[in-house]
XYZ file of C-alpha atoms in Angstrom:
249
model
C -4.677 20.443 -42.586
C -5.299 22.197 -45.851
C -7.731 25.062 -46.231
C -6.937 25.700 -49.884
C -9.755 27.585 -51.598
C -11.575 27.986 -48.282
C -12.781 31.423 -47.185
C -12.201 31.946 -43.473
C -13.447 35.013 -41.583
C -11.709 35.819 -38.299
C -12.940 38.616 -36.046
C -10.624 40.276 -33.566
C -7.771 39.449 -35.935
C -5.530 42.356 -34.996
C -3.853 40.670 -32.017
C -3.670 37.638 -29.757
C -5.593 34.501 -30.663
C -7.290 36.160 -33.624
C -4.002 37.212 -35.157
C -2.487 33.770 -34.609
C -5.538 32.121 -36.163
C -5.472 34.412 -39.200
C -1.793 33.643 -39.799
C -2.310 29.910 -39.316
C -5.271 29.701 -41.689
C -3.342 31.708 -44.259
C -0.340 29.393 -44.015
C -2.686 26.485 -44.745
C -3.908 28.077 -47.961
C -7.099 29.794 -46.832
C -8.379 33.067 -48.200
C -8.504 34.915 -44.905
C -10.838 37.772 -44.053
C -9.366 39.724 -41.145
C -11.708 41.893 -39.075
C -10.654 44.334 -36.391
C -10.863 47.929 -35.184
C -7.190 48.870 -34.972
C -5.973 49.591 -38.492
C -2.302 49.711 -37.510
C -2.378 46.338 -35.764
C -4.458 44.807 -38.553
C -1.885 45.915 -41.102
C 0.924 44.401 -39.068
C -0.809 41.014 -38.917
C -1.872 41.231 -42.568
C 1.773 41.567 -43.590
C 2.329 38.051 -42.214
C -0.534 36.562 -44.225
C -0.919 35.752 -47.909
C -3.072 38.429 -49.517
C -5.693 38.674 -46.765
C -8.872 40.681 -47.142
C -8.804 43.260 -44.354
C -12.010 44.815 -43.034
C -11.792 47.527 -40.405
C -15.025 47.256 -38.468
C -16.658 47.063 -35.057
C -18.521 43.764 -34.698
C -20.849 45.343 -32.135
C -22.111 47.843 -34.690
C -25.024 46.328 -36.619
C -24.210 48.165 -39.851
C -20.578 47.076 -39.605
C -21.620 43.483 -38.957
C -23.734 43.450 -42.098
C -20.880 45.067 -44.038
C -18.447 42.395 -42.846
C -20.550 39.587 -44.282
C -21.686 41.486 -47.383
C -18.149 42.526 -48.329
C -16.847 38.999 -47.780
C -19.465 37.519 -50.094
C -18.923 40.244 -52.702
C -15.184 39.562 -52.634
C -15.152 35.761 -52.606
C -18.690 34.642 -53.372
C -18.837 32.321 -50.377
C -17.928 31.723 -46.741
C -16.596 28.427 -45.348
C -15.524 29.198 -41.784
C -16.506 31.870 -39.269
C -14.248 32.351 -36.253
C -15.945 34.586 -33.692
C -12.919 35.674 -31.700
C -13.500 39.368 -30.998
C -14.076 39.997 -27.314
C -13.391 42.330 -24.466
C -13.030 42.231 -20.686
C -13.614 44.605 -17.825
C -12.414 44.942 -14.276
C -14.192 48.025 -12.993
C -17.619 47.423 -11.453
C -19.442 45.131 -9.036
C -23.061 44.813 -7.974
C -22.340 47.201 -5.097
C -19.763 49.583 -6.575
C -19.370 51.278 -9.944
C -21.588 51.229 -13.028
C -22.107 47.519 -13.600
C -24.851 48.152 -16.167
C -22.383 50.038 -18.340
C -20.059 47.036 -18.124
C -22.985 44.755 -18.929
C -24.004 46.692 -22.033
C -20.430 47.060 -23.330
C -19.366 43.462 -22.793
C -22.617 41.870 -23.880
C -22.608 43.878 -27.094
C -19.229 42.480 -28.150
C -18.875 39.126 -26.388
C -22.345 37.762 -27.063
C -24.727 39.944 -29.076
C -22.218 40.452 -31.892
C -21.649 36.697 -32.100
C -25.381 36.051 -32.347
C -25.731 38.684 -35.054
C -22.756 37.557 -37.143
C -23.884 33.952 -36.846
C -27.344 34.864 -38.132
C -25.867 36.861 -41.022
C -23.337 34.185 -41.940
C -25.606 31.153 -41.547
C -27.205 31.181 -45.036
C -23.762 31.298 -46.640
C -22.317 28.607 -44.383
C -25.259 26.336 -45.216
C -24.367 26.606 -48.900
C -20.779 25.509 -48.263
C -21.564 23.095 -45.415
C -19.117 25.201 -43.436
C -18.626 25.653 -39.725
C -18.251 28.115 -36.869
C -15.681 28.240 -34.087
C -16.472 30.553 -31.189
C -13.696 31.643 -28.829
C -14.979 31.565 -25.272
C -13.041 31.146 -22.017
C -12.850 28.885 -18.993
C -14.568 31.850 -17.324
C -17.741 30.494 -18.907
C -17.695 27.482 -16.591
C -16.167 28.968 -13.442
C -17.425 31.227 -10.665
C -15.427 34.469 -10.583
C -13.020 34.998 -7.705
C -12.852 38.753 -8.298
C -16.308 40.483 -8.151
C -15.376 43.028 -10.825
C -15.126 40.263 -13.442
C -18.704 39.043 -12.977
C -20.063 40.383 -16.271
C -17.202 38.921 -18.313
C -17.914 35.497 -16.826
C -21.622 35.872 -17.583
C -20.960 36.774 -21.233
C -18.765 33.710 -21.735
C -21.306 31.420 -20.072
C -23.908 32.840 -22.430
C -21.621 32.310 -25.402
C -21.126 28.663 -24.477
C -24.854 28.060 -24.286
C -25.565 29.978 -27.484
C -22.956 27.921 -29.326
C -24.613 24.668 -28.284
C -28.032 25.986 -29.304
C -26.715 27.213 -32.654
C -25.102 23.817 -33.239
C -28.464 22.141 -32.718
C -30.282 24.351 -35.212
C -27.574 24.675 -37.865
C -26.485 21.052 -37.637
C -29.682 20.077 -39.387
C -28.368 22.088 -42.338
C -24.911 20.512 -42.243
C -23.163 23.353 -40.383
C -21.018 22.519 -37.348
C -20.607 24.908 -34.386
C -17.954 24.435 -31.715
C -16.390 26.434 -28.921
C -12.817 26.809 -27.728
C -12.312 27.836 -24.094
C -8.762 28.951 -23.352
C -7.391 29.478 -19.892
C -4.626 32.057 -19.390
C -2.961 32.967 -22.683
C 0.263 34.903 -23.148
C -0.436 38.426 -24.390
C 1.294 41.798 -24.431
C -0.419 42.488 -21.121
C 1.511 39.729 -19.392
C 4.870 40.514 -20.967
C 4.917 43.865 -19.193
C 7.228 43.431 -16.182
C 4.805 45.497 -14.120
C 2.554 42.440 -14.002
C 5.223 39.826 -13.314
C 3.750 38.968 -9.903
C 0.320 38.427 -11.419
C 1.952 36.418 -14.213
C 3.633 34.132 -11.673
C 0.417 33.788 -9.656
C -1.557 32.694 -12.705
C 1.080 30.131 -13.704
C 1.028 28.599 -10.232
C -2.729 28.186 -10.519
C -2.422 25.742 -13.407
C -1.456 22.078 -13.204
C 1.246 22.510 -15.830
C 2.592 25.736 -14.294
C 2.464 27.584 -17.603
C 0.511 30.073 -19.643
C -0.505 29.199 -23.210
C 0.694 30.941 -26.356
C -1.858 32.237 -28.857
C -0.533 29.817 -31.473
C -1.591 26.850 -29.333
C -5.171 28.034 -29.313
C -5.016 28.734 -33.044
C -3.938 25.118 -33.649
C -7.073 23.936 -31.866
C -9.246 26.336 -33.863
C -7.819 25.020 -37.135
C -8.450 21.432 -36.096
C -12.094 22.134 -35.285
C -12.569 24.042 -38.548
C -11.018 21.253 -40.599
C -12.450 18.053 -42.046
C -10.546 16.153 -39.346
C -13.288 17.320 -36.996
C -16.189 16.519 -39.332
C -17.935 14.521 -36.590
C -17.552 17.181 -33.904
C -20.234 19.754 -33.158
C -21.827 21.344 -30.067
C -18.553 20.694 -28.233
C -16.514 22.960 -25.988
C -12.768 22.298 -26.156
C -10.769 23.491 -23.152
C -7.090 24.406 -23.412
C -6.125 25.799 -20.012
C -3.035 23.954 -18.739
C -5.250 22.427 -16.081
C -6.462 25.723 -14.618
C -10.049 24.497 -14.143
C -8.874 21.446 -12.238
C -6.934 23.674 -9.842
C -10.193 25.423 -8.952
C -12.053 22.194 -8.175
């Protein structure tokens, strides 16, 4: 898959799936715009890419969101692919304990509202290039949470799934595709810490394949959906979870 001369914007590009996607797009010839909040981590990922355009910004901040799109267009004159990857989780509050409204506001602002806003800002430019959007969701968007403190995270991902389908319907009339990728458990720095080895083992056992994905696997799926190989695919949600959903059924 070649993305030569394509401008690809990846949010949450400083680590995990976002970092892997930025590196993969770059290796395929794309002009990558990397967005994140942690300057140190962004720089580390940027060093593995070919002349990326790095924007330190908070996608949940409306002024920053506008700056992300404006600076991208000023730099490259166009936008071909938007990967809405930035997201956050929480494990602190329930309906009966803690400040669940604080969790709601924080998670909604990043996991859903920011995606809606960036999509609106990017849409006119994507229409010009007949580009596409890939939103990174989670299998949490289709499951009922087992742990009450994760309720808001699950709600945000369910909302993201539905928004993606709705956006695909509207933007498809203008030649813009919108798809969603829903990973299951993915290997991150969090899981490599030996302190969480028991949790790591528990999660593996709750997948059919008894494994946890690597970020690069999810990035491969993102690239496929963003490429011309997927030109007939829109309003779809691609699951890559090692069979985790099936284990819950």
